[in-house]
mmCIF file of C-alpha atoms in Angstrom:
data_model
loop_
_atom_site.group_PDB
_atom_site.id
_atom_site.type_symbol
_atom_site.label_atom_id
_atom_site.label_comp_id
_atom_site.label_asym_id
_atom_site.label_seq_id
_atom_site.Cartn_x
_atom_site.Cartn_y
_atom_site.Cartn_z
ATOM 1 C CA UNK A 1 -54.596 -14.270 134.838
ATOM 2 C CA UNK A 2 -56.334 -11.837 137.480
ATOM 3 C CA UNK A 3 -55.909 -14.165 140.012
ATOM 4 C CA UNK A 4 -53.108 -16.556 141.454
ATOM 5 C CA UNK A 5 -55.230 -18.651 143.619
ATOM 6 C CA UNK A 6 -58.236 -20.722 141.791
ATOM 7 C CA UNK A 7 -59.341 -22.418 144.979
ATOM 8 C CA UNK A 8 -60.384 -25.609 143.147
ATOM 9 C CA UNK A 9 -57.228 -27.229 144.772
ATOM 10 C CA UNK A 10 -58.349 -27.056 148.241
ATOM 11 C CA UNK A 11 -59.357 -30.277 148.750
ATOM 12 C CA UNK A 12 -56.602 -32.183 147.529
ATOM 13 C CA UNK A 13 -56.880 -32.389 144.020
ATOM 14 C CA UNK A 14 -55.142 -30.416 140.819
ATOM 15 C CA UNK A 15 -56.053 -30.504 136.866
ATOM 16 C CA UNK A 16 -54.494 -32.155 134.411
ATOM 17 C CA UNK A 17 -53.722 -31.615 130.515
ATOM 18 C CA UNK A 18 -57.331 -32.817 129.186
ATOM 19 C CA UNK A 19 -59.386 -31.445 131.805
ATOM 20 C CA UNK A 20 -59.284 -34.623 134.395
ATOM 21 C CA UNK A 21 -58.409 -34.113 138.150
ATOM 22 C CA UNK A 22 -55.631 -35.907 140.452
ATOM 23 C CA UNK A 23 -54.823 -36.065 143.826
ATOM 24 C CA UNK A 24 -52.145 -33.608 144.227
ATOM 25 C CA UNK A 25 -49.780 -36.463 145.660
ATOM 26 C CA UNK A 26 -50.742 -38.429 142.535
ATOM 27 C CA UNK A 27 -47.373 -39.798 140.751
ATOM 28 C CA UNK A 28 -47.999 -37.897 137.730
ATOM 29 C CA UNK A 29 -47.988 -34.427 139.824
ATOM 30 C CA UNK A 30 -45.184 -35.395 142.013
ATOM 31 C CA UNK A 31 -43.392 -36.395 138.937
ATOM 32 C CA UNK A 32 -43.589 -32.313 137.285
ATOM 33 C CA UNK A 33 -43.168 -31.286 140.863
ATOM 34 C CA UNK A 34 -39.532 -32.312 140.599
ATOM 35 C CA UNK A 35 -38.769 -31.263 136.899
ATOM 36 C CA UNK A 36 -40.530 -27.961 138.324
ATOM 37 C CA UNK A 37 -37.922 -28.144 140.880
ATOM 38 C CA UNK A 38 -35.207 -29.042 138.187
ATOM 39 C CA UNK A 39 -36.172 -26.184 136.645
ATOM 40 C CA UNK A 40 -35.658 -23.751 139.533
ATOM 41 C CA UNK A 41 -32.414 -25.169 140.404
ATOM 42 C CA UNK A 42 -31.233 -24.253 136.826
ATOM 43 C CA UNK A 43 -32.614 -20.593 136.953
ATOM 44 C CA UNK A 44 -30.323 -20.437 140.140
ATOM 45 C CA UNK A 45 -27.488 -21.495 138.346
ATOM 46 C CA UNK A 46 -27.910 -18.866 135.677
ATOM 47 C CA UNK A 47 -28.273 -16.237 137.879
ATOM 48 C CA UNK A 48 -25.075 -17.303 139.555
ATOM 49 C CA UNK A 49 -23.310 -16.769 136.182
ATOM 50 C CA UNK A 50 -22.373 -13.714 133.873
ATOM 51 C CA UNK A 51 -24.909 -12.519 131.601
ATOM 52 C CA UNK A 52 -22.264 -13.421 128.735
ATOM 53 C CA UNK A 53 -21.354 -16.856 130.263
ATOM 54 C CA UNK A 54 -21.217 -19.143 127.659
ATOM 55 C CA UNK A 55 -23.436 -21.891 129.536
ATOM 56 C CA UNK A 56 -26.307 -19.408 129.462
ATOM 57 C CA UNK A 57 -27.621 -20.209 126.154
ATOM 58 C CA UNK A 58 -27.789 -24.214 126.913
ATOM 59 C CA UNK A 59 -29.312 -23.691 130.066
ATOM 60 C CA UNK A 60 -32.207 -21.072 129.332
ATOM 61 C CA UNK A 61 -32.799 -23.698 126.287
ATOM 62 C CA UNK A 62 -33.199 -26.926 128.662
ATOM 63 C CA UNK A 63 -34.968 -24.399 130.792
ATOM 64 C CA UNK A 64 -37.926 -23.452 128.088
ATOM 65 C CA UNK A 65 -37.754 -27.546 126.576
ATOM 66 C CA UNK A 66 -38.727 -28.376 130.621
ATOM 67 C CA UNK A 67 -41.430 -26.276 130.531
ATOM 68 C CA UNK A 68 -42.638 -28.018 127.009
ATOM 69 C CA UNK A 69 -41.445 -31.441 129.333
ATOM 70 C CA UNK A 70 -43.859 -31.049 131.892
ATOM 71 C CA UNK A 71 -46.813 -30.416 129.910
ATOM 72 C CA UNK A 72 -46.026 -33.369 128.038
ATOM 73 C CA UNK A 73 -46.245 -35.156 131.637
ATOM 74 C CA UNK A 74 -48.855 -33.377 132.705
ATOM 75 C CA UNK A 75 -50.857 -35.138 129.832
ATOM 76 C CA UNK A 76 -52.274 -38.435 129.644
ATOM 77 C CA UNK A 77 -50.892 -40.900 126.893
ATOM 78 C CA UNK A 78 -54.947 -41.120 125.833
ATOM 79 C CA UNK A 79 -55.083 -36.899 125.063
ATOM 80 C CA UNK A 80 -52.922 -34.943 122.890
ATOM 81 C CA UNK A 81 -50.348 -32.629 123.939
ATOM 82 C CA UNK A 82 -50.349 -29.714 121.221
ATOM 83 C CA UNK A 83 -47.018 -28.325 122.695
ATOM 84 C CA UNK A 84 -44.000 -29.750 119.830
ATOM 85 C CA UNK A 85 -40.964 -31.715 122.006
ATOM 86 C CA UNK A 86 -37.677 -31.268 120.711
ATOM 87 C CA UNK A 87 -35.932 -33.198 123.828
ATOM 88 C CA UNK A 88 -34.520 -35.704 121.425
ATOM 89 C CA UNK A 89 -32.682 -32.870 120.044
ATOM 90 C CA UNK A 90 -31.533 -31.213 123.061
ATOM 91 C CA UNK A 91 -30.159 -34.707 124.386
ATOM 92 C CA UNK A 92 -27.897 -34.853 121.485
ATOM 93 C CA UNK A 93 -26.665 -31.654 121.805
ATOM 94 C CA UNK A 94 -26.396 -32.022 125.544
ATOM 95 C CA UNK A 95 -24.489 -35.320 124.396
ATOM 96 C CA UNK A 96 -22.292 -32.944 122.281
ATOM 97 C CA UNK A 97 -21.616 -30.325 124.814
ATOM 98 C CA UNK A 98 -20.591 -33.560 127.757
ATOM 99 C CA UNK A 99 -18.513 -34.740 125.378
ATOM 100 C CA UNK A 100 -16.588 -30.889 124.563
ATOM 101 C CA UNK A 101 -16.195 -30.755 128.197
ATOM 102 C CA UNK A 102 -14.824 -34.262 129.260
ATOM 103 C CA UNK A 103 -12.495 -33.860 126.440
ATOM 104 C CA UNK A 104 -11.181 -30.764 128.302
ATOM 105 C CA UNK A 105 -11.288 -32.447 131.758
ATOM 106 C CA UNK A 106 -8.911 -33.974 134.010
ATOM 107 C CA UNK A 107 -9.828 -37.934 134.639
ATOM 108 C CA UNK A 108 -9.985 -38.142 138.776
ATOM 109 C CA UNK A 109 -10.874 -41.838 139.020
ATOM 110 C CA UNK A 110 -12.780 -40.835 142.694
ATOM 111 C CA UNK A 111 -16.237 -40.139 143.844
ATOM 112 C CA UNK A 112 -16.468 -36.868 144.386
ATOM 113 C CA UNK A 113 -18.086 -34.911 147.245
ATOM 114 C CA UNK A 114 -20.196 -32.140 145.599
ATOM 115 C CA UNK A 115 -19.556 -28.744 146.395
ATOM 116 C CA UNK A 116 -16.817 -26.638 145.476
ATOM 117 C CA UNK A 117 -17.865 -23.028 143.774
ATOM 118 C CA UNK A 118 -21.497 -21.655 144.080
ATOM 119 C CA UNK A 119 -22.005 -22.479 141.138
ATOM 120 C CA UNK A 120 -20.617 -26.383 141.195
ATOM 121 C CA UNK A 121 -22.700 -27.020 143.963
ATOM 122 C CA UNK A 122 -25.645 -25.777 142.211
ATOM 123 C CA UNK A 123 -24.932 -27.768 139.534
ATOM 124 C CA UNK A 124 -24.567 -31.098 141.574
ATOM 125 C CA UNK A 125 -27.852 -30.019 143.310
ATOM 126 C CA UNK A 126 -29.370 -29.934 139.984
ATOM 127 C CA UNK A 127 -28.114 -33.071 139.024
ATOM 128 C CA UNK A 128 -29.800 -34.763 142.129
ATOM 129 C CA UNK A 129 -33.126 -33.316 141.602
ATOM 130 C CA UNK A 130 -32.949 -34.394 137.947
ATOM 131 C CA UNK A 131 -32.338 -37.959 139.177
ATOM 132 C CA UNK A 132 -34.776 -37.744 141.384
ATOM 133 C CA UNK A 133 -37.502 -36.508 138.529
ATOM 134 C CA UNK A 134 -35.991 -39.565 136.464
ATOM 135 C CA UNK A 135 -36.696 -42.245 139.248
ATOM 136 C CA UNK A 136 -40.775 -40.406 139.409
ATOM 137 C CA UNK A 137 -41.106 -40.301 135.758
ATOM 138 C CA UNK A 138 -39.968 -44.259 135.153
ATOM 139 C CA UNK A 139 -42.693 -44.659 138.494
ATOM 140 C CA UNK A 140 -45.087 -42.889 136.119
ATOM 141 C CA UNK A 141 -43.898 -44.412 132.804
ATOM 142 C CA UNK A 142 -45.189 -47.928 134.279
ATOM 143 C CA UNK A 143 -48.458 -46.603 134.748
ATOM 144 C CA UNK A 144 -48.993 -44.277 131.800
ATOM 145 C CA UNK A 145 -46.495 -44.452 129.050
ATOM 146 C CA UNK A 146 -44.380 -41.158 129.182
ATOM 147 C CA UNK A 147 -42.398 -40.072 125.876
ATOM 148 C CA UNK A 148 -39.029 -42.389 125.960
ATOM 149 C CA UNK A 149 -37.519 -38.923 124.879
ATOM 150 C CA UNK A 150 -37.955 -37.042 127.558
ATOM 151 C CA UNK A 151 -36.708 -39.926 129.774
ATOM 152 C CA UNK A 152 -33.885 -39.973 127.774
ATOM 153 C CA UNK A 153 -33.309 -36.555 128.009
ATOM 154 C CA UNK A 154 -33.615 -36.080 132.053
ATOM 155 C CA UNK A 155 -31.490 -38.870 132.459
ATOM 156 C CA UNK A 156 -28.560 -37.030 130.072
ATOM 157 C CA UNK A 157 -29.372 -33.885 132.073
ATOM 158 C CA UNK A 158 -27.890 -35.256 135.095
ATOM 159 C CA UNK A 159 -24.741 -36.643 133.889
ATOM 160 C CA UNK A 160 -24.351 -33.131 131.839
ATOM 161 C CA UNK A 161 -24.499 -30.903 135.386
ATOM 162 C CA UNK A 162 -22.505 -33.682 136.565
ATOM 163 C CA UNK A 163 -19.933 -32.526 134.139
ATOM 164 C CA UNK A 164 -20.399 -28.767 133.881
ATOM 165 C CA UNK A 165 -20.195 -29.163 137.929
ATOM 166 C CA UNK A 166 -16.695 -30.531 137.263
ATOM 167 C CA UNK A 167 -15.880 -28.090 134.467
ATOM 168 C CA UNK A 168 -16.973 -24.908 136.515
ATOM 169 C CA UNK A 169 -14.051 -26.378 139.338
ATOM 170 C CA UNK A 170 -11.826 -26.236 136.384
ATOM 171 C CA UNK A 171 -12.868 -23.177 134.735
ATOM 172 C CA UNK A 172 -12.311 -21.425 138.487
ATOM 173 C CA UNK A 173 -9.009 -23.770 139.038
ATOM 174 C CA UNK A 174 -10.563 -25.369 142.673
ATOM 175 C CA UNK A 175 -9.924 -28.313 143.721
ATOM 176 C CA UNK A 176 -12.678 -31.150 143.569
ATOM 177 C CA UNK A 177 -12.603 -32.628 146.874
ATOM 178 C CA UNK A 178 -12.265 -36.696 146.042
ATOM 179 C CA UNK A 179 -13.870 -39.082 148.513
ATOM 180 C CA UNK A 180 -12.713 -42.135 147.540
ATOM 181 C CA UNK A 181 -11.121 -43.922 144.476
ATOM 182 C CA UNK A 182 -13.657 -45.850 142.222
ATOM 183 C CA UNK A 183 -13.703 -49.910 142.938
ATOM 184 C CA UNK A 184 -11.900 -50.790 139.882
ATOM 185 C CA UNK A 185 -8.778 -48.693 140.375
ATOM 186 C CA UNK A 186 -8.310 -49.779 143.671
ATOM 187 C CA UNK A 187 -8.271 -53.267 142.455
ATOM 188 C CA UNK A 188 -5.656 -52.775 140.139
#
């Protein structure tokens, strides 16, 4: 690429996989503008850990399938996509590594207010930017069908930094800071 800037945006529109044009506030763009977003939140997080960290693997791997993920969106359900999707995959093993980690983890029984380490509030900022990609891709599913994979797999991404958010307060030995007890324990 000699050249960052292609100018063919400046009047409100952006390409799409299959050579058609949007408006750039079109669901479909806004939609890979938050998985985009995802995306950047996660490269924070690894920069915020050691090179050797053991959560460095999983997340540079969710961080290349997003890429694959948002040319998949990107693409109308009418064109093909050449780019293979392995987010079924990835869900199960992000399945597998939620379930290592609750197994490890205190039950709290609260809401919790996010924050804590650097790195724990990264991770809860991460998991409210995947929700919010969720929410525009189901907006975008009911117009053009998107992959049921990769809405499977965004919405296990934010219950997995959910739990790695909780796990890096353990791993550090803070605190989580509880808000309020869940609805059903105060009951009892």
């Amino acid at each position: 690429m000699k050249r960052v800037y292609t100018r063919t945006g400046d009047k409100g529109t952006t390409g799409i996989h299959g050579g058609g044009r949007v408006p750039k506030d079109d669901i479909r763009i806004e939609a890979n503008g938050c998985l985009d977003e995802l995306n950047a939140v996660i490269g924070i997080v690894r920069s915020l850990l050691p090179t050797g960290d053991a959560w460095q693997d999983l997340l540079h791997t969710i961080q290349r399938e997003l890429m694959v993920v948002m040319s998949h969106v990107a693409t109308p359900c009418d064109a093909v996509n050449p780019n293979p999707l392995s987010a079924a995959e990835l869900t199960v093993r992000c399945e597998e590594k939620m379930d290592g980690m609750t197994a490890e983890l205190q039950d709290n029984g609260y809401f919790l207010l996010p924050g804590g380490t650097p790195v724990s509030a990264q991770l809860h900022f991460a998991r409210t930017v995947a929700r919010r990609a969720e929410r525009r891709l189901w907006t975008l599913h009911r117009q053009d069908a998107v992959n049921e994979d990769i809405l499977r797999f965004i919405n296990r991404l934010s219950d997995l930094f959910f739990v790695m958010a909780r796990m890096e307060m353990q791993r550090q030995n803070w605190t989580e800071e509880k808000w309020q007890e869940f609805a059903y324990k105060r009951k009892l």
